[in-house]
Amino acid sequence: MTLIHTARERGIATLTLDSPANRNALSAALVAGLRASLARSAADETVRAVTLTHTGTTFCAGADLTAPPEPEAFVGLLRDIVALPKPVVARVDGHVRAGGLGLLAACDIAAAGPSSTFALTESRLGLAPAVVSLTLLPRLDRTAAHRYYLTGERFDAAEAARISLVTLAAEDVDTALLPVLEGLRRASPQGLAASKELVTATVLRDFDQYAEDLIARSAALFASDEAREGMTAFLERRDAAWVR
């Protein structure tokens, strides 16, 4: 099964997440396929920028709890996007949850349509947004980060734009992205690579400094009794034992 579809038009490579059975969750196969597609786009001299989008009503549901990737592979995917010498633009018009927000935040520019909703649900599962903090915290409004990290509340595209998770929210996301993509097409490959290097330098240093520790923290949480209860409750569609 092909989980990532690639199309090209006037220098823009569009990578489409297509795993509807699990709401485009971050399975080992999807992560590996997306990393391979990004590498091909990076090596293709005809590609000026990459658009990341999705089929169905969900951009990404977070980690696939039944077939998760190795933590190092997921961190590698986030780093691949940040370090790609070509801009990556997220086009979202659906639900984004947990690790999917980390994937979204790794992109350089993001646009969200009216069907978009967002939530960091880790705290409700006995987990924390540990690894995805590498891309989320440099981007999010600090007050909003406190609120949504802790409560797991759902919010919409307008709020995502207000807290800087996405670049813009629009009723017609494709129309809103037209001037963005045209601007990228008019930029030189060298200019894009050098400009992106400037704005991602701090994030990449954080990957080098903190990724190993955050992977260890995440692994310890996943192995805990509370996380097992939280994930079991989620899969069984019931409240966890601690809900009051």
mmCIF file of N, CA and C in Angstrom, residues 60-148:
data_model
loop_
_atom_site.group_PDB
_atom_site.id
_atom_site.type_symbol
_atom_site.label_atom_id
_atom_site.label_comp_id
_atom_site.label_asym_id
_atom_site.label_seq_id
_atom_site.Cartn_x
_atom_site.Cartn_y
_atom_site.Cartn_z
ATOM 1 N N CYS A 60 -3.448 14.383 10.475
ATOM 2 C CA CYS A 60 -2.649 13.371 11.174
ATOM 3 C C CYS A 60 -3.184 13.216 12.592
ATOM 4 N N ALA A 61 -3.480 11.968 12.973
ATOM 5 C CA ALA A 61 -4.069 11.685 14.283
ATOM 6 C C ALA A 61 -3.034 11.472 15.371
ATOM 7 N N GLY A 62 -1.763 11.716 15.068
ATOM 8 C CA GLY A 62 -0.717 11.463 16.060
ATOM 9 C C GLY A 62 -0.146 10.075 15.891
ATOM 10 N N ALA A 63 0.486 9.565 16.938
ATOM 11 C CA ALA A 63 1.145 8.260 16.863
ATOM 12 C C ALA A 63 0.137 7.146 16.653
ATOM 13 N N ASP A 64 0.500 6.190 15.815
ATOM 14 C CA ASP A 64 -0.290 4.972 15.659
ATOM 15 C C ASP A 64 0.043 4.062 16.835
ATOM 16 N N LEU A 65 -0.871 3.923 17.775
ATOM 17 C CA LEU A 65 -0.597 3.162 18.987
ATOM 18 C C LEU A 65 -0.484 1.664 18.725
ATOM 19 N N THR A 66 -0.942 1.201 17.543
ATOM 20 C CA THR A 66 -0.860 -0.221 17.228
ATOM 21 C C THR A 66 0.391 -0.578 16.434
ATOM 22 N N ALA A 67 0.995 0.399 15.763
ATOM 23 C CA ALA A 67 2.210 0.132 14.969
ATOM 24 C C ALA A 67 3.085 1.373 14.955
ATOM 25 N N PRO A 68 3.544 1.816 16.127
ATOM 26 C CA PRO A 68 4.278 3.084 16.205
ATOM 27 C C PRO A 68 5.663 2.986 15.586
ATOM 28 N N PRO A 69 6.178 4.111 15.105
ATOM 29 C CA PRO A 69 7.567 4.125 14.632
ATOM 30 C C PRO A 69 8.517 4.123 15.821
ATOM 31 N N GLU A 70 9.760 3.765 15.577
ATOM 32 C CA GLU A 70 10.777 3.956 16.599
ATOM 33 C C GLU A 70 10.896 5.453 16.883
ATOM 34 N N PRO A 71 11.053 5.847 18.147
ATOM 35 C CA PRO A 71 11.145 7.278 18.451
ATOM 36 C C PRO A 71 12.215 7.995 17.641
ATOM 37 N N GLU A 72 13.347 7.327 17.421
ATOM 38 C CA GLU A 72 14.426 7.942 16.641
ATOM 39 C C GLU A 72 13.984 8.235 15.208
ATOM 40 N N ALA A 73 13.120 7.351 14.668
ATOM 41 C CA ALA A 73 12.642 7.558 13.297
ATOM 42 C C ALA A 73 11.713 8.770 13.222
ATOM 43 N N PHE A 74 10.846 8.921 14.222
ATOM 44 C CA PHE A 74 9.951 10.080 14.230
ATOM 45 C C PHE A 74 10.734 11.375 14.403
ATOM 46 N N VAL A 75 11.691 11.372 15.328
ATOM 47 C CA VAL A 75 12.546 12.548 15.498
ATOM 48 C C VAL A 75 13.287 12.838 14.195
ATOM 49 N N GLY A 76 13.752 11.775 13.536
ATOM 50 C CA GLY A 76 14.437 11.952 12.258
ATOM 51 C C GLY A 76 13.552 12.583 11.217
ATOM 52 N N LEU A 77 12.271 12.200 11.195
ATOM 53 C CA LEU A 77 11.327 12.805 10.255
ATOM 54 C C LEU A 77 11.166 14.299 10.522
ATOM 55 N N LEU A 78 10.967 14.665 11.784
ATOM 56 C CA LEU A 78 10.821 16.088 12.109
ATOM 57 C C LEU A 78 12.067 16.866 11.711
ATOM 58 N N ARG A 79 13.222 16.288 11.992
ATOM 59 C CA ARG A 79 14.477 16.967 11.646
ATOM 60 C C ARG A 79 14.647 17.060 10.132
ATOM 61 N N ASP A 80 14.235 16.019 9.411
ATOM 62 C CA ASP A 80 14.311 16.048 7.947
ATOM 63 C C ASP A 80 13.548 17.246 7.390
ATOM 64 N N ILE A 81 12.360 17.492 7.932
ATOM 65 C CA ILE A 81 11.539 18.604 7.432
ATOM 66 C C ILE A 81 12.200 19.939 7.747
ATOM 67 N N VAL A 82 12.657 20.089 8.992
ATOM 68 C CA VAL A 82 13.284 21.353 9.393
ATOM 69 C C VAL A 82 14.562 21.602 8.592
ATOM 70 N N ALA A 83 15.343 20.548 8.368
ATOM 71 C CA ALA A 83 16.649 20.704 7.711
ATOM 72 C C ALA A 83 16.575 20.638 6.189
ATOM 73 N N LEU A 84 15.430 20.269 5.626
ATOM 74 C CA LEU A 84 15.317 20.185 4.168
ATOM 75 C C LEU A 84 15.705 21.526 3.549
ATOM 76 N N PRO A 85 16.573 21.540 2.550
ATOM 77 C CA PRO A 85 17.019 22.822 1.982
ATOM 78 C C PRO A 85 15.978 23.495 1.093
ATOM 79 N N LYS A 86 14.758 22.980 1.132
ATOM 80 C CA LYS A 86 13.648 23.556 0.381
ATOM 81 C C LYS A 86 12.485 23.802 1.340
ATOM 82 N N PRO A 87 11.723 24.868 1.149
ATOM 83 C CA PRO A 87 10.602 25.136 2.050
ATOM 84 C C PRO A 87 9.568 24.014 2.020
ATOM 85 N N VAL A 88 8.978 23.737 3.184
ATOM 86 C CA VAL A 88 7.896 22.769 3.288
ATOM 87 C C VAL A 88 6.658 23.520 3.770
ATOM 88 N N VAL A 89 5.589 23.421 2.997
ATOM 89 C CA VAL A 89 4.340 24.134 3.269
ATOM 90 C C VAL A 89 3.263 23.109 3.616
ATOM 91 N N ALA A 90 2.653 23.235 4.784
ATOM 92 C CA ALA A 90 1.566 22.344 5.178
ATOM 93 C C ALA A 90 0.231 22.916 4.731
ATOM 94 N N ARG A 91 -0.570 22.066 4.095
ATOM 95 C CA ARG A 91 -1.932 22.447 3.704
ATOM 96 C C ARG A 91 -2.884 21.525 4.471
ATOM 97 N N VAL A 92 -3.605 22.096 5.417
ATOM 98 C CA VAL A 92 -4.421 21.313 6.345
ATOM 99 C C VAL A 92 -5.878 21.754 6.259
ATOM 100 N N ASP A 93 -6.767 20.789 6.089
ATOM 101 C CA ASP A 93 -8.193 21.078 6.220
ATOM 102 C C ASP A 93 -8.859 19.861 6.860
ATOM 103 N N GLY A 94 -8.425 19.568 8.076
ATOM 104 C CA GLY A 94 -8.918 18.407 8.798
ATOM 105 C C GLY A 94 -8.340 18.393 10.200
ATOM 106 N N HIS A 95 -8.555 17.306 10.894
ATOM 107 C CA HIS A 95 -8.158 17.207 12.296
ATOM 108 C C HIS A 95 -6.658 16.934 12.438
ATOM 109 N N VAL A 96 -6.068 17.536 13.463
ATOM 110 C CA VAL A 96 -4.649 17.338 13.777
ATOM 111 C C VAL A 96 -4.556 17.072 15.274
ATOM 112 N N ARG A 97 -3.915 15.982 15.645
ATOM 113 C CA ARG A 97 -3.844 15.606 17.044
ATOM 114 C C ARG A 97 -2.419 15.228 17.428
ATOM 115 N N ALA A 98 -2.070 15.532 18.683
ATOM 116 C CA ALA A 98 -0.844 15.032 19.331
ATOM 117 C C ALA A 98 0.368 15.182 18.410
ATOM 118 N N GLY A 99 1.027 14.065 18.078
ATOM 119 C CA GLY A 99 2.232 14.136 17.258
ATOM 120 C C GLY A 99 2.025 14.780 15.908
ATOM 121 N N GLY A 100 0.775 14.797 15.435
ATOM 122 C CA GLY A 100 0.497 15.486 14.180
ATOM 123 C C GLY A 100 0.779 16.967 14.262
ATOM 124 N N LEU A 101 0.620 17.555 15.470
ATOM 125 C CA LEU A 101 0.951 18.973 15.647
ATOM 126 C C LEU A 101 2.452 19.188 15.529
ATOM 127 N N GLY A 102 3.243 18.221 15.989
ATOM 128 C CA GLY A 102 4.689 18.324 15.830
ATOM 129 C C GLY A 102 5.092 18.279 14.371
ATOM 130 N N LEU A 103 4.417 17.416 13.598
ATOM 131 C CA LEU A 103 4.662 17.334 12.160
ATOM 132 C C LEU A 103 4.308 18.651 11.489
ATOM 133 N N LEU A 104 3.161 19.198 11.840
ATOM 134 C CA LEU A 104 2.722 20.476 11.280
ATOM 135 C C LEU A 104 3.695 21.594 11.627
ATOM 136 N N ALA A 105 4.127 21.641 12.884
ATOM 137 C CA ALA A 105 5.007 22.721 13.336
ATOM 138 C C ALA A 105 6.396 22.639 12.727
ATOM 139 N N ALA A 106 6.787 21.469 12.247
ATOM 140 C CA ALA A 106 8.087 21.335 11.590
ATOM 141 C C ALA A 106 8.120 22.032 10.237
ATOM 142 N N CYS A 107 6.947 22.242 9.644
ATOM 143 C CA CYS A 107 6.875 22.871 8.328
ATOM 144 C C CYS A 107 7.166 24.368 8.443
ATOM 145 N N ASP A 108 7.647 24.943 7.371
ATOM 146 C CA ASP A 108 8.031 26.355 7.376
ATOM 147 C C ASP A 108 6.830 27.281 7.354
ATOM 148 N N ILE A 109 5.818 26.897 6.604
ATOM 149 C CA ILE A 109 4.605 27.684 6.435
ATOM 150 C C ILE A 109 3.443 26.708 6.531
ATOM 151 N N ALA A 110 2.355 27.116 7.164
ATOM 152 C CA ALA A 110 1.194 26.233 7.287
ATOM 153 C C ALA A 110 -0.082 27.028 7.104
ATOM 154 N N ALA A 111 -1.016 26.444 6.352
ATOM 155 C CA ALA A 111 -2.323 27.058 6.151
ATOM 156 C C ALA A 111 -3.389 26.064 6.577
ATOM 157 N N ALA A 112 -4.408 26.552 7.279
ATOM 158 C CA ALA A 112 -5.469 25.693 7.797
ATOM 159 C C ALA A 112 -6.822 26.164 7.293
ATOM 160 N N GLY A 113 -7.644 25.207 6.867
ATOM 161 C CA GLY A 113 -8.981 25.502 6.391
ATOM 162 C C GLY A 113 -10.027 25.376 7.481
ATOM 163 N N PRO A 114 -11.290 25.603 7.158
ATOM 164 C CA PRO A 114 -12.355 25.680 8.159
ATOM 165 C C PRO A 114 -12.685 24.355 8.840
ATOM 166 N N SER A 115 -12.305 23.240 8.239
ATOM 167 C CA SER A 115 -12.568 21.940 8.862
ATOM 168 C C SER A 115 -11.465 21.513 9.823
ATOM 169 N N SER A 116 -10.465 22.352 9.991
ATOM 170 C CA SER A 116 -9.317 21.996 10.828
ATOM 171 C C SER A 116 -9.639 22.131 12.307
ATOM 172 N N THR A 117 -9.212 21.143 13.080
ATOM 173 C CA THR A 117 -9.234 21.232 14.539
ATOM 174 C C THR A 117 -7.921 20.666 15.059
ATOM 175 N N PHE A 118 -7.532 21.111 16.242
ATOM 176 C CA PHE A 118 -6.222 20.770 16.778
ATOM 177 C C PHE A 118 -6.345 20.424 18.259
ATOM 178 N N ALA A 119 -5.527 19.478 18.733
ATOM 179 C CA ALA A 119 -5.476 19.184 20.160
ATOM 180 C C ALA A 119 -4.210 18.413 20.487
ATOM 181 N N LEU A 120 -3.591 18.801 21.594
ATOM 182 C CA LEU A 120 -2.465 18.055 22.161
ATOM 183 C C LEU A 120 -3.035 17.166 23.267
ATOM 184 N N THR A 121 -3.342 15.934 22.918
ATOM 185 C CA THR A 121 -4.092 15.048 23.809
ATOM 186 C C THR A 121 -3.202 14.188 24.713
ATOM 187 N N GLU A 122 -1.890 14.386 24.656
ATOM 188 C CA GLU A 122 -0.990 13.492 25.383
ATOM 189 C C GLU A 122 -1.257 13.432 26.879
ATOM 190 N N SER A 123 -1.532 14.589 27.505
ATOM 191 C CA SER A 123 -1.720 14.594 28.952
ATOM 192 C C SER A 123 -2.906 13.735 29.369
ATOM 193 N N ARG A 124 -3.866 13.566 28.497
ATOM 194 C CA ARG A 124 -5.037 12.748 28.810
ATOM 195 C C ARG A 124 -4.744 11.256 28.705
ATOM 196 N N LEU A 125 -3.597 10.915 28.114
ATOM 197 C CA LEU A 125 -3.205 9.508 27.972
ATOM 198 C C LEU A 125 -2.111 9.111 28.952
ATOM 199 N N GLY A 126 -1.744 10.007 29.859
ATOM 200 C CA GLY A 126 -0.628 9.713 30.750
ATOM 201 C C GLY A 126 0.719 9.965 30.114
ATOM 202 N N LEU A 127 0.728 10.770 29.047
ATOM 203 C CA LEU A 127 1.950 11.066 28.301
ATOM 204 C C LEU A 127 2.213 12.573 28.348
ATOM 205 N N ALA A 128 3.142 13.030 27.532
ATOM 206 C CA ALA A 128 3.430 14.460 27.400
ATOM 207 C C ALA A 128 3.935 14.709 25.984
ATOM 208 N N PRO A 129 3.763 15.928 25.466
ATOM 209 C CA PRO A 129 4.254 16.252 24.120
ATOM 210 C C PRO A 129 5.771 16.447 24.138
ATOM 211 N N ALA A 130 6.495 15.409 24.460
ATOM 212 C CA ALA A 130 7.934 15.533 24.705
ATOM 213 C C ALA A 130 8.711 15.805 23.420
ATOM 214 N N VAL A 131 8.749 14.824 22.524
ATOM 215 C CA VAL A 131 9.555 14.960 21.309
ATOM 216 C C VAL A 131 9.042 16.096 20.430
ATOM 217 N N VAL A 132 7.724 16.244 20.318
ATOM 218 C CA VAL A 132 7.181 17.279 19.430
ATOM 219 C C VAL A 132 7.457 18.680 19.950
ATOM 220 N N SER A 133 7.892 18.796 21.208
ATOM 221 C CA SER A 133 8.272 20.113 21.724
ATOM 222 C C SER A 133 9.418 20.723 20.939
ATOM 223 N N LEU A 134 10.224 19.887 20.297
ATOM 224 C CA LEU A 134 11.345 20.397 19.508
ATOM 225 C C LEU A 134 10.875 21.326 18.398
ATOM 226 N N THR A 135 9.717 21.040 17.820
ATOM 227 C CA THR A 135 9.194 21.917 16.770
ATOM 228 C C THR A 135 8.081 22.826 17.275
ATOM 229 N N LEU A 136 7.332 22.390 18.284
ATOM 230 C CA LEU A 136 6.194 23.181 18.746
ATOM 231 C C LEU A 136 6.599 24.393 19.578
ATOM 232 N N LEU A 137 7.451 24.200 20.571
ATOM 233 C CA LEU A 137 7.731 25.294 21.503
ATOM 234 C C LEU A 137 8.398 26.506 20.843
ATOM 235 N N PRO A 138 9.286 26.331 19.852
ATOM 236 C CA PRO A 138 9.823 27.535 19.196
ATOM 237 C C PRO A 138 8.768 28.319 18.424
ATOM 238 N N ARG A 139 7.637 27.684 18.159
ATOM 239 C CA ARG A 139 6.633 28.292 17.300
ATOM 240 C C ARG A 139 5.454 28.878 18.073
ATOM 241 N N LEU A 140 5.034 28.194 19.134
ATOM 242 C CA LEU A 140 3.793 28.547 19.820
ATOM 243 C C LEU A 140 3.942 29.753 20.732
ATOM 244 N N ASP A 141 2.885 30.532 20.813
ATOM 245 C CA ASP A 141 2.735 31.522 21.863
ATOM 246 C C ASP A 141 2.873 30.811 23.217
ATOM 247 N N ARG A 142 3.687 31.364 24.115
ATOM 248 C CA ARG A 142 4.022 30.662 25.357
ATOM 249 C C ARG A 142 2.794 30.427 26.243
ATOM 250 N N THR A 143 1.934 31.423 26.361
ATOM 251 C CA THR A 143 0.733 31.260 27.181
ATOM 252 C C THR A 143 -0.163 30.163 26.627
ATOM 253 N N ALA A 144 -0.309 30.130 25.310
ATOM 254 C CA ALA A 144 -1.123 29.095 24.676
ATOM 255 C C ALA A 144 -0.498 27.715 24.859
ATOM 256 N N ALA A 145 0.818 27.641 24.804
ATOM 257 C CA ALA A 145 1.494 26.357 25.014
ATOM 258 C C ALA A 145 1.148 25.800 26.387
ATOM 259 N N HIS A 146 1.197 26.648 27.411
ATOM 260 C CA HIS A 146 0.832 26.193 28.753
ATOM 261 C C HIS A 146 -0.592 25.638 28.760
ATOM 262 N N ARG A 147 -1.510 26.376 28.174
ATOM 263 C CA ARG A 147 -2.915 25.960 28.211
ATOM 264 C C ARG A 147 -3.134 24.639 27.484
ATOM 265 N N TYR A 148 -2.680 24.559 26.243
ATOM 266 C CA TYR A 148 -3.040 23.397 25.433
ATOM 267 C C TYR A 148 -2.180 22.166 25.732
#
